[in-house]
Each structure stands twice: as structure tokens, then as C-alpha cells.
mmCIF file with all atom_site columns, C-alpha atoms in Angstrom:
data_model
loop_
_atom_site.group_PDB
_atom_site.id
_atom_site.type_symbol
_atom_site.label_atom_id
_atom_site.label_alt_id
_atom_site.label_comp_id
_atom_site.label_asym_id
_atom_site.label_entity_id
_atom_site.label_seq_id
_atom_site.pdbx_PDB_ins_code
_atom_site.Cartn_x
_atom_site.Cartn_y
_atom_site.Cartn_z
_atom_site.occupancy
_atom_site.B_iso_or_equiv
_atom_site.pdbx_formal_charge
_atom_site.auth_seq_id
_atom_site.auth_comp_id
_atom_site.auth_asym_id
_atom_site.auth_atom_id
_atom_site.pdbx_PDB_model_num
ATOM 1   C CA . MET A 1 1   ? 90.378  108.456 91.788  1.00 84.00 ? 117 MET A CA 1
ATOM 2   C CA . VAL A 1 2   ? 88.029  107.579 94.396  1.00 86.00 ? 118 VAL A CA 1
ATOM 3   C CA . LYS A 1 3   ? 87.081  104.492 92.811  1.00 91.00 ? 119 LYS A CA 1
ATOM 4   C CA . GLN A 1 4   ? 91.068  103.643 92.640  1.00 92.00 ? 120 GLN A CA 1
ATOM 5   C CA . HIS A 1 5   ? 90.882  104.213 96.438  1.00 96.00 ? 121 HIS A CA 1
ATOM 6   C CA . ALA A 1 6   ? 88.268  101.694 96.995  1.00 95.00 ? 122 ALA A CA 1
ATOM 7   C CA . ASN A 1 7   ? 90.481  99.239  94.716  1.00 95.00 ? 123 ASN A CA 1
ATOM 8   C CA . ILE A 1 8   ? 93.363  99.896  96.875  1.00 97.00 ? 124 ILE A CA 1
ATOM 9   C CA . SER A 1 9   ? 91.545  99.462  99.998  1.00 97.00 ? 125 SER A CA 1
ATOM 10  C CA . ARG A 1 10  ? 90.313  96.270  99.044  1.00 97.00 ? 126 ARG A CA 1
ATOM 11  C CA . MET A 1 11  ? 93.870  95.233  98.622  1.00 98.00 ? 127 MET A CA 1
ATOM 12  C CA . LEU A 1 12  ? 94.802  96.536  102.188 1.00 98.00 ? 128 LEU A CA 1
ATOM 13  C CA . LYS A 1 13  ? 91.940  94.451  103.101 1.00 98.00 ? 129 LYS A CA 1
ATOM 14  C CA . VAL A 1 14  ? 93.562  91.361  101.442 1.00 98.00 ? 130 VAL A CA 1
ATOM 15  C CA . ILE A 1 15  ? 96.876  92.264  103.352 1.00 98.00 ? 131 ILE A CA 1
ATOM 16  C CA . LYS A 1 16  ? 95.268  92.406  106.489 1.00 98.00 ? 132 LYS A CA 1
ATOM 17  C CA . GLU A 1 17  ? 93.720  89.019  106.201 1.00 98.00 ? 133 GLU A CA 1
ATOM 18  C CA . SER A 1 18  ? 96.984  87.554  105.009 1.00 98.00 ? 134 SER A CA 1
ATOM 19  C CA . CYS A 1 19  ? 98.932  88.715  108.137 1.00 98.00 ? 135 CYS A CA 1
ATOM 20  C CA . CYS A 1 20  ? 96.318  87.266  109.933 1.00 98.00 ? 136 CYS A CA 1
ATOM 21  C CA . ALA A 1 21  ? 96.695  83.987  108.397 1.00 98.00 ? 137 ALA A CA 1
ATOM 22  C CA . ILE A 1 22  ? 100.450 83.854  108.887 1.00 98.00 ? 138 ILE A CA 1
ATOM 23  C CA . LEU A 1 23  ? 100.204 84.584  112.881 1.00 96.00 ? 139 LEU A CA 1
ATOM 24  C CA . GLU A 1 24  ? 97.614  81.719  112.707 1.00 97.00 ? 140 GLU A CA 1
ATOM 25  C CA . GLY A 1 25  ? 100.238 79.138  111.509 1.00 96.00 ? 141 GLY A CA 1
ATOM 26  C CA . ALA A 1 26  ? 99.945  79.800  107.649 1.00 97.00 ? 142 ALA A CA 1
ATOM 27  C CA . GLU A 1 27  ? 103.324 79.854  105.531 1.00 96.00 ? 143 GLU A CA 1
ATOM 28  C CA . ILE A 1 28  ? 104.410 83.318  104.378 1.00 97.00 ? 144 ILE A CA 1
ATOM 29  C CA . ASP A 1 29  ? 103.550 82.341  99.987  1.00 97.00 ? 145 ASP A CA 1
ATOM 30  C CA . GLN A 1 30  ? 106.443 84.428  98.583  1.00 96.00 ? 146 GLN A CA 1
ATOM 31  C CA . GLN A 1 31  ? 104.528 83.906  95.345  1.00 97.00 ? 147 GLN A CA 1
ATOM 32  C CA . GLU A 1 32  ? 101.236 85.761  96.708  1.00 98.00 ? 148 GLU A CA 1
ATOM 33  C CA . PHE A 1 33  ? 103.349 88.366  98.270  1.00 97.00 ? 149 PHE A CA 1
ATOM 34  C CA . ALA A 1 34  ? 105.063 89.150  94.458  1.00 97.00 ? 150 ALA A CA 1
ATOM 35  C CA . GLU A 1 35  ? 101.702 89.617  93.442  1.00 98.00 ? 151 GLU A CA 1
ATOM 36  C CA . ILE A 1 36  ? 100.556 92.129  96.196  1.00 98.00 ? 152 ILE A CA 1
ATOM 37  C CA . LEU A 1 37  ? 104.004 94.177  95.810  1.00 98.00 ? 153 LEU A CA 1
ATOM 38  C CA . ASP A 1 38  ? 103.083 93.950  92.002  1.00 97.00 ? 154 ASP A CA 1
ATOM 39  C CA . PHE A 1 39  ? 99.673  95.706  92.598  1.00 97.00 ? 155 PHE A CA 1
ATOM 40  C CA . ILE A 1 40  ? 101.345 98.037  95.370  1.00 97.00 ? 156 ILE A CA 1
ATOM 41  C CA . ARG A 1 41  ? 104.118 99.170  92.991  1.00 97.00 ? 157 ARG A CA 1
ATOM 42  C CA . ARG A 1 42  ? 102.080 99.460  89.823  1.00 95.00 ? 158 ARG A CA 1
ATOM 43  C CA . TYR A 1 43  ? 98.820  99.867  90.486  1.00 95.00 ? 159 TYR A CA 1
ATOM 44  C CA . ALA A 1 44  ? 98.261  102.058 93.864  1.00 96.00 ? 160 ALA A CA 1
ATOM 45  C CA . ASP A 1 45  ? 101.790 103.775 93.235  1.00 95.00 ? 161 ASP A CA 1
ATOM 46  C CA . GLY A 1 46  ? 102.371 104.052 89.471  1.00 92.00 ? 162 GLY A CA 1
ATOM 47  C CA . HIS A 1 47  ? 98.638  104.145 88.462  1.00 92.00 ? 163 HIS A CA 1
ATOM 48  C CA . HIS A 1 48  ? 96.641  106.018 91.108  1.00 94.00 ? 164 HIS A CA 1
ATOM 49  C CA . HIS A 1 49  ? 99.899  107.894 93.178  1.00 95.00 ? 165 HIS A CA 1
ATOM 50  C CA . ARG A 1 50  ? 101.466 108.956 89.662  1.00 94.00 ? 166 ARG A CA 1
ATOM 51  C CA . ARG A 1 51  ? 98.008  110.399 89.052  1.00 94.00 ? 167 ARG A CA 1
ATOM 52  C CA . GLU A 1 52  ? 97.684  112.738 92.085  1.00 96.00 ? 168 GLU A CA 1
ATOM 53  C CA . GLU A 1 53  ? 101.466 113.792 91.858  1.00 96.00 ? 169 GLU A CA 1
ATOM 54  C CA . LEU A 1 54  ? 101.981 114.575 88.016  1.00 95.00 ? 170 LEU A CA 1
ATOM 55  C CA . VAL A 1 55  ? 98.152  115.822 87.709  1.00 96.00 ? 171 VAL A CA 1
ATOM 56  C CA . LEU A 1 56  ? 95.819  116.558 90.668  1.00 96.00 ? 172 LEU A CA 1
ATOM 57  C CA . PHE A 1 57  ? 98.243  117.884 93.135  1.00 96.00 ? 173 PHE A CA 1
ATOM 58  C CA . PRO A 1 58  ? 100.066 120.321 90.729  1.00 96.00 ? 174 PRO A CA 1
ATOM 59  C CA . GLU A 1 59  ? 97.018  121.951 89.845  1.00 96.00 ? 175 GLU A CA 1
ATOM 60  C CA . MET A 1 60  ? 95.917  122.420 93.476  1.00 95.00 ? 176 MET A CA 1
ATOM 61  C CA . VAL A 1 61  ? 99.281  123.943 94.132  1.00 95.00 ? 177 VAL A CA 1
ATOM 62  C CA . ASP A 1 62  ? 99.118  126.244 91.288  1.00 95.00 ? 178 ASP A CA 1
ATOM 63  C CA . HIS A 1 63  ? 94.769  127.095 91.844  1.00 95.00 ? 179 HIS A CA 1
ATOM 64  C CA . LEU A 1 64  ? 94.120  127.103 95.393  1.00 94.00 ? 180 LEU A CA 1
ATOM 65  C CA . GLU A 1 65  ? 94.890  129.039 98.417  1.00 86.00 ? 181 GLU A CA 1
ATOM 66  C CA . GLU A 1 66  ? 98.254  128.188 100.220 1.00 89.00 ? 182 GLU A CA 1
ATOM 67  C CA . VAL A 1 67  ? 96.441  125.889 102.319 1.00 88.00 ? 183 VAL A CA 1
ATOM 68  C CA . ALA A 1 68  ? 96.522  123.502 99.543  1.00 91.00 ? 184 ALA A CA 1
ATOM 69  C CA . SER A 1 69  ? 100.103 123.904 99.041  1.00 91.00 ? 185 SER A CA 1
ATOM 70  C CA . ILE A 1 70  ? 100.822 123.254 102.615 1.00 95.00 ? 186 ILE A CA 1
ATOM 71  C CA . ILE A 1 71  ? 98.391  119.994 102.278 1.00 95.00 ? 187 ILE A CA 1
ATOM 72  C CA . ILE A 1 72  ? 99.851  118.793 99.449  1.00 95.00 ? 188 ILE A CA 1
ATOM 73  C CA . LYS A 1 73  ? 103.568 119.533 99.810  1.00 94.00 ? 189 LYS A CA 1
ATOM 74  C CA . HIS A 1 74  ? 103.597 118.842 103.504 1.00 95.00 ? 190 HIS A CA 1
ATOM 75  C CA . GLY A 1 75  ? 101.171 116.168 104.053 1.00 95.00 ? 191 GLY A CA 1
ATOM 76  C CA . MET A 1 76  ? 100.322 114.052 101.095 1.00 96.00 ? 192 MET A CA 1
ATOM 77  C CA . LEU A 1 77  ? 103.557 113.985 99.192  1.00 95.00 ? 193 LEU A CA 1
ATOM 78  C CA . VAL A 1 78  ? 105.483 113.228 102.571 1.00 96.00 ? 194 VAL A CA 1
ATOM 79  C CA . GLU A 1 79  ? 102.946 110.298 103.128 1.00 97.00 ? 195 GLU A CA 1
ATOM 80  C CA . HIS A 1 80  ? 103.471 109.056 99.806  1.00 97.00 ? 196 HIS A CA 1
ATOM 81  C CA . ASP A 1 81  ? 107.162 108.651 100.965 1.00 97.00 ? 197 ASP A CA 1
ATOM 82  C CA . LEU A 1 82  ? 106.556 107.095 103.836 1.00 97.00 ? 198 LEU A CA 1
ATOM 83  C CA . ILE A 1 83  ? 104.335 104.685 101.920 1.00 97.00 ? 199 ILE A CA 1
ATOM 84  C CA . ARG A 1 84  ? 107.027 104.135 99.854  1.00 97.00 ? 200 ARG A CA 1
ATOM 85  C CA . ALA A 1 85  ? 109.515 103.426 102.199 1.00 98.00 ? 201 ALA A CA 1
ATOM 86  C CA . HIS A 1 86  ? 107.402 100.559 104.135 1.00 98.00 ? 202 HIS A CA 1
ATOM 87  C CA . VAL A 1 87  ? 106.953 98.919  100.709 1.00 98.00 ? 203 VAL A CA 1
ATOM 88  C CA . ARG A 1 88  ? 110.865 99.174  100.326 1.00 98.00 ? 204 ARG A CA 1
ATOM 89  C CA . ASP A 1 89  ? 111.125 97.624  103.764 1.00 98.00 ? 205 ASP A CA 1
ATOM 90  C CA . LEU A 1 90  ? 108.553 94.780  103.308 1.00 98.00 ? 206 LEU A CA 1
ATOM 91  C CA . ASP A 1 91  ? 110.411 93.918  99.969  1.00 98.00 ? 207 ASP A CA 1
ATOM 92  C CA . GLU A 1 92  ? 113.355 93.652  101.848 1.00 98.00 ? 208 GLU A CA 1
ATOM 93  C CA . ALA A 1 93  ? 111.982 91.498  104.694 1.00 98.00 ? 209 ALA A CA 1
ATOM 94  C CA . LEU A 1 94  ? 110.651 89.254  102.134 1.00 98.00 ? 210 LEU A CA 1
ATOM 95  C CA . LYS A 1 95  ? 113.844 88.359  100.506 1.00 98.00 ? 211 LYS A CA 1
ATOM 96  C CA . LEU A 1 96  ? 115.626 87.851  103.717 1.00 98.00 ? 212 LEU A CA 1
ATOM 97  C CA . TYR A 1 97  ? 112.749 85.366  104.956 1.00 98.00 ? 213 TYR A CA 1
ATOM 98  C CA . ALA A 1 98  ? 113.364 83.534  101.650 1.00 97.00 ? 214 ALA A CA 1
ATOM 99  C CA . GLN A 1 99  ? 116.716 83.135  102.045 1.00 97.00 ? 215 GLN A CA 1
ATOM 100 C CA . GLU A 1 100 ? 116.350 82.552  105.671 1.00 97.00 ? 216 GLU A CA 1
ATOM 101 C CA . PRO A 1 101 ? 113.028 81.851  107.278 1.00 96.00 ? 217 PRO A CA 1
ATOM 102 C CA . LYS A 1 102 ? 113.956 83.163  110.909 1.00 96.00 ? 218 LYS A CA 1
ATOM 103 C CA . THR A 1 103 ? 111.339 84.644  113.361 1.00 96.00 ? 219 THR A CA 1
ATOM 104 C CA . GLU A 1 104 ? 112.609 87.601  113.249 1.00 97.00 ? 220 GLU A CA 1
ATOM 105 C CA . TYR A 1 105 ? 112.040 88.203  109.176 1.00 97.00 ? 221 TYR A CA 1
ATOM 106 C CA . LYS A 1 106 ? 108.667 86.963  109.425 1.00 97.00 ? 222 LYS A CA 1
ATOM 107 C CA . LEU A 1 107 ? 107.770 89.603  111.779 1.00 98.00 ? 223 LEU A CA 1
ATOM 108 C CA . GLN A 1 108 ? 109.614 92.097  109.689 1.00 98.00 ? 224 GLN A CA 1
ATOM 109 C CA . VAL A 1 109 ? 107.430 91.326  106.847 1.00 98.00 ? 225 VAL A CA 1
ATOM 110 C CA . LEU A 1 110 ? 103.792 91.249  109.126 1.00 98.00 ? 226 LEU A CA 1
ATOM 111 C CA . THR A 1 111 ? 105.419 94.725  110.615 1.00 98.00 ? 227 THR A CA 1
ATOM 112 C CA . GLU A 1 112 ? 106.193 96.373  106.955 1.00 98.00 ? 228 GLU A CA 1
ATOM 113 C CA . ALA A 1 113 ? 102.913 95.032  105.486 1.00 98.00 ? 229 ALA A CA 1
ATOM 114 C CA . MET A 1 114 ? 100.543 96.087  108.298 1.00 98.00 ? 230 MET A CA 1
ATOM 115 C CA . ALA A 1 115 ? 102.445 99.737  108.633 1.00 98.00 ? 231 ALA A CA 1
ATOM 116 C CA . TYR A 1 116 ? 101.799 100.014 104.608 1.00 98.00 ? 232 TYR A CA 1
ATOM 117 C CA . ALA A 1 117 ? 98.294  98.850  104.930 1.00 98.00 ? 233 ALA A CA 1
ATOM 118 C CA . ASN A 1 118 ? 97.294  101.304 107.866 1.00 97.00 ? 234 ASN A CA 1
ATOM 119 C CA . ARG A 1 119 ? 99.321  104.084 106.950 1.00 97.00 ? 235 ARG A CA 1
ATOM 120 C CA . LEU A 1 120 ? 97.783  103.745 103.558 1.00 97.00 ? 236 LEU A CA 1
ATOM 121 C CA . GLN A 1 121 ? 94.202  103.367 104.612 1.00 97.00 ? 237 GLN A CA 1
ATOM 122 C CA . GLN A 1 122 ? 94.466  106.456 106.699 1.00 97.00 ? 238 GLN A CA 1
ATOM 123 C CA . HIS A 1 123 ? 96.021  108.307 103.629 1.00 96.00 ? 239 HIS A CA 1
ATOM 124 C CA . VAL A 1 124 ? 92.920  107.430 101.484 1.00 97.00 ? 240 VAL A CA 1
ATOM 125 C CA . GLU A 1 125 ? 90.375  108.571 104.055 1.00 97.00 ? 241 GLU A CA 1
ATOM 126 C CA . LYS A 1 126 ? 92.359  111.830 104.454 1.00 96.00 ? 242 LYS A CA 1
ATOM 127 C CA . GLU A 1 127 ? 92.228  112.111 100.429 1.00 96.00 ? 243 GLU A CA 1
ATOM 128 C CA . ASN A 1 128 ? 88.711  111.134 100.202 1.00 96.00 ? 244 ASN A CA 1
ATOM 129 C CA . ASN A 1 129 ? 87.384  113.229 102.934 1.00 96.00 ? 245 ASN A CA 1
ATOM 130 C CA . VAL A 1 130 ? 89.567  116.241 102.986 1.00 95.00 ? 246 VAL A CA 1
ATOM 131 C CA . VAL A 1 131 ? 92.183  116.683 99.944  1.00 96.00 ? 247 VAL A CA 1
ATOM 132 C CA . TYR A 1 132 ? 89.345  115.786 97.117  1.00 96.00 ? 248 TYR A CA 1
ATOM 133 C CA . PRO A 1 133 ? 86.676  117.933 98.267  1.00 96.00 ? 249 PRO A CA 1
ATOM 134 C CA . LEU A 1 134 ? 88.641  120.914 98.704  1.00 95.00 ? 250 LEU A CA 1
ATOM 135 C CA . ALA A 1 135 ? 90.157  119.915 95.095  1.00 95.00 ? 251 ALA A CA 1
ATOM 136 C CA . ASP A 1 136 ? 86.180  120.154 94.030  1.00 95.00 ? 252 ASP A CA 1
ATOM 137 C CA . ARG A 1 137 ? 85.479  122.996 95.499  1.00 95.00 ? 253 ARG A CA 1
ATOM 138 C CA . GLY A 1 138 ? 88.086  125.044 94.772  1.00 95.00 ? 254 GLY A CA 1
ATOM 139 C CA . LEU A 1 139 ? 89.122  124.401 91.353  1.00 95.00 ? 255 LEU A CA 1
ATOM 140 C CA . SER A 1 140 ? 87.432  125.802 88.250  1.00 96.00 ? 256 SER A CA 1
ATOM 141 C CA . ASP A 1 141 ? 85.196  123.783 85.858  1.00 97.00 ? 257 ASP A CA 1
ATOM 142 C CA . ASP A 1 142 ? 88.050  124.062 83.469  1.00 97.00 ? 258 ASP A CA 1
ATOM 143 C CA . ILE A 1 143 ? 90.672  122.940 85.443  1.00 97.00 ? 259 ILE A CA 1
ATOM 144 C CA . LYS A 1 144 ? 88.667  119.613 86.448  1.00 96.00 ? 260 LYS A CA 1
ATOM 145 C CA . ALA A 1 145 ? 88.116  118.952 82.815  1.00 96.00 ? 261 ALA A CA 1
ATOM 146 C CA . LYS A 1 146 ? 91.619  119.107 82.184  1.00 97.00 ? 262 LYS A CA 1
ATOM 147 C CA . ILE A 1 147 ? 92.418  117.008 85.041  1.00 96.00 ? 263 ILE A CA 1
ATOM 148 C CA . ASP A 1 148 ? 89.706  114.630 83.850  1.00 94.00 ? 264 ASP A CA 1
ATOM 149 C CA . GLN A 1 149 ? 91.183  114.690 80.380  1.00 95.00 ? 265 GLN A CA 1
ATOM 150 C CA . THR A 1 150 ? 94.570  114.123 81.200  1.00 95.00 ? 266 THR A CA 1
ATOM 151 C CA . VAL A 1 151 ? 93.726  111.016 83.382  1.00 92.00 ? 267 VAL A CA 1
ATOM 152 C CA . LYS A 1 152 ? 91.903  109.362 80.619  1.00 91.00 ? 268 LYS A CA 1
ATOM 153 C CA . ASP A 1 153 ? 94.623  109.981 78.334  1.00 92.00 ? 269 ASP A CA 1
ATOM 154 C CA . MET A 1 154 ? 97.089  108.296 80.968  1.00 92.00 ? 270 MET A CA 1
ATOM 155 C CA . GLU A 1 155 ? 94.449  105.558 81.394  1.00 88.00 ? 271 GLU A CA 1
ATOM 156 C CA . GLN A 1 156 ? 94.420  104.792 77.384  1.00 90.00 ? 272 GLN A CA 1
ATOM 157 C CA . GLU A 1 157 ? 98.242  104.796 77.326  1.00 91.00 ? 273 GLU A CA 1
ATOM 158 C CA . GLU A 1 158 ? 98.112  101.721 79.987  1.00 89.00 ? 274 GLU A CA 1
ATOM 159 C CA . GLY A 1 159 ? 95.261  99.748  78.014  1.00 86.00 ? 275 GLY A CA 1
ATOM 160 C CA . PRO A 1 160 ? 92.161  98.196  79.210  1.00 82.00 ? 276 PRO A CA 1
ATOM 161 C CA . GLU A 1 161 ? 94.003  95.348  80.621  1.00 90.00 ? 277 GLU A CA 1
ATOM 162 C CA . PHE A 1 162 ? 96.195  96.966  82.738  1.00 91.00 ? 278 PHE A CA 1
ATOM 163 C CA . VAL A 1 163 ? 93.067  97.406  85.203  1.00 92.00 ? 279 VAL A CA 1
ATOM 164 C CA . LYS A 1 164 ? 91.488  94.278  84.266  1.00 93.00 ? 280 LYS A CA 1
ATOM 165 C CA . GLY A 1 165 ? 94.523  92.117  85.493  1.00 94.00 ? 281 GLY A CA 1
ATOM 166 C CA . TYR A 1 166 ? 94.701  93.543  88.978  1.00 96.00 ? 282 TYR A CA 1
ATOM 167 C CA . MET A 1 167 ? 90.777  93.428  89.619  1.00 96.00 ? 283 MET A CA 1
ATOM 168 C CA . GLU A 1 168 ? 91.173  89.881  88.617  1.00 96.00 ? 284 GLU A CA 1
ATOM 169 C CA . LEU A 1 169 ? 93.817  89.538  90.990  1.00 97.00 ? 285 LEU A CA 1
ATOM 170 C CA . LEU A 1 170 ? 91.943  91.288  93.912  1.00 97.00 ? 286 LEU A CA 1
ATOM 171 C CA . ASP A 1 171 ? 88.778  88.849  93.292  1.00 97.00 ? 287 ASP A CA 1
ATOM 172 C CA . ARG A 1 172 ? 91.043  86.057  93.420  1.00 98.00 ? 288 ARG A CA 1
ATOM 173 C CA . LEU A 1 173 ? 92.762  87.275  96.716  1.00 98.00 ? 289 LEU A CA 1
ATOM 174 C CA . GLU A 1 174 ? 89.533  88.165  98.164  1.00 98.00 ? 290 GLU A CA 1
ATOM 175 C CA . LYS A 1 175 ? 87.583  85.034  97.591  1.00 97.00 ? 291 LYS A CA 1
ATOM 176 C CA . LYS A 1 176 ? 90.729  83.153  99.092  1.00 97.00 ? 292 LYS A CA 1
ATOM 177 C CA . TYR A 1 177 ? 90.827  85.096  102.369 1.00 97.00 ? 293 TYR A CA 1
ATOM 178 C CA . LYS A 1 178 ? 86.904  84.847  102.592 1.00 95.00 ? 294 LYS A CA 1
ATOM 179 C CA . ILE A 1 179 ? 86.581  88.897  102.000 1.00 95.00 ? 295 ILE A CA 1
ATOM 180 C CA . ALA A 1 180 ? 82.808  90.180  101.401 1.00 79.00 ? 296 ALA A CA 1
#
């Protein structure tokens, strides 16, 4: 899941560069934002957060001390919901801007895109530096093997082309925005 976080962080850099380009005078590219929203919804949320919410987090709540339950239920899951709210608001702002390209709607697009990117980057860092190490230290090898197998099964259901398409999107957008 750390590798998925790295891919998500790559998209967060793309979002930041896209927003900077808009501030510097570029038009809002509705097609590009549609692709970004698709990545957010299907890869970051559907592919990655789904694994956490259905596989990792329940095992942590069931098998670790109460502090893990508090971190998951009152931290990570709440943050997932806040992140989803930014995505909904970004989508709405993009629709409003497409209908009527007012400065107010452009500001809302930039605000929600950057709020999403900033909140998710902080969330990724918490999971990488606190949640995942807690799971690695506290869960038994049997539980970790069960988690790994369940995640592999989920990936097989999606098929190899699922991730490949999103990596190609990331490569293309990173090239466009000259992100190393």
C-alpha cells in the first residue's frame, strides 16, 4: 500500500502544478480534470482506500490495542470522508465553471483541488509513518499474510490493465507539467 501512496502522491503533485498553471493564466482543462477525478475516485479511493477500509483497518481494530481502534475510527476513516467531501465539491465547482466560467467558480476549483491535495498528502504521511508501522509491529504474521492475500485477490479481480492505465496517465501528466 506504500507503493500506492507513492502513486497517489505523484498525482497530488500534478494537481498542484495544474492549479499553479491556472493561477498563471492557463484555462481550466475540463478533460484533464475529468481524468484526475477518475484517478482520484477509482485509483486513490476505489483501489487504495477500499483496501484499507475493507481489509487492513478492520484487522487493526480487531487485533490491536484500543489506540489502533481510535486512530482508525476517529482519524483515518474520518479523514477519508473529509477527502471525499473535497472531491465532491471539486466536481461540483468544475460543473459550475463549465456552465458559466466565472472567477468565483474558478476560485472554488482551485480551493477544492488544493484542499484535497494538501489533506491527502498529510493523510498519506500519517499512514506511512504511524498507521502502517503500527500494523506491521502489532499484527501477527498470520494476519499480515491474510491481509496480503486478500489484497492480491482484489488486484486480480481488477486485472493488470487497471493500474497500468493510471500509471500511463500519471506519466503523461507529469511530462506535461515537467515533474521529475
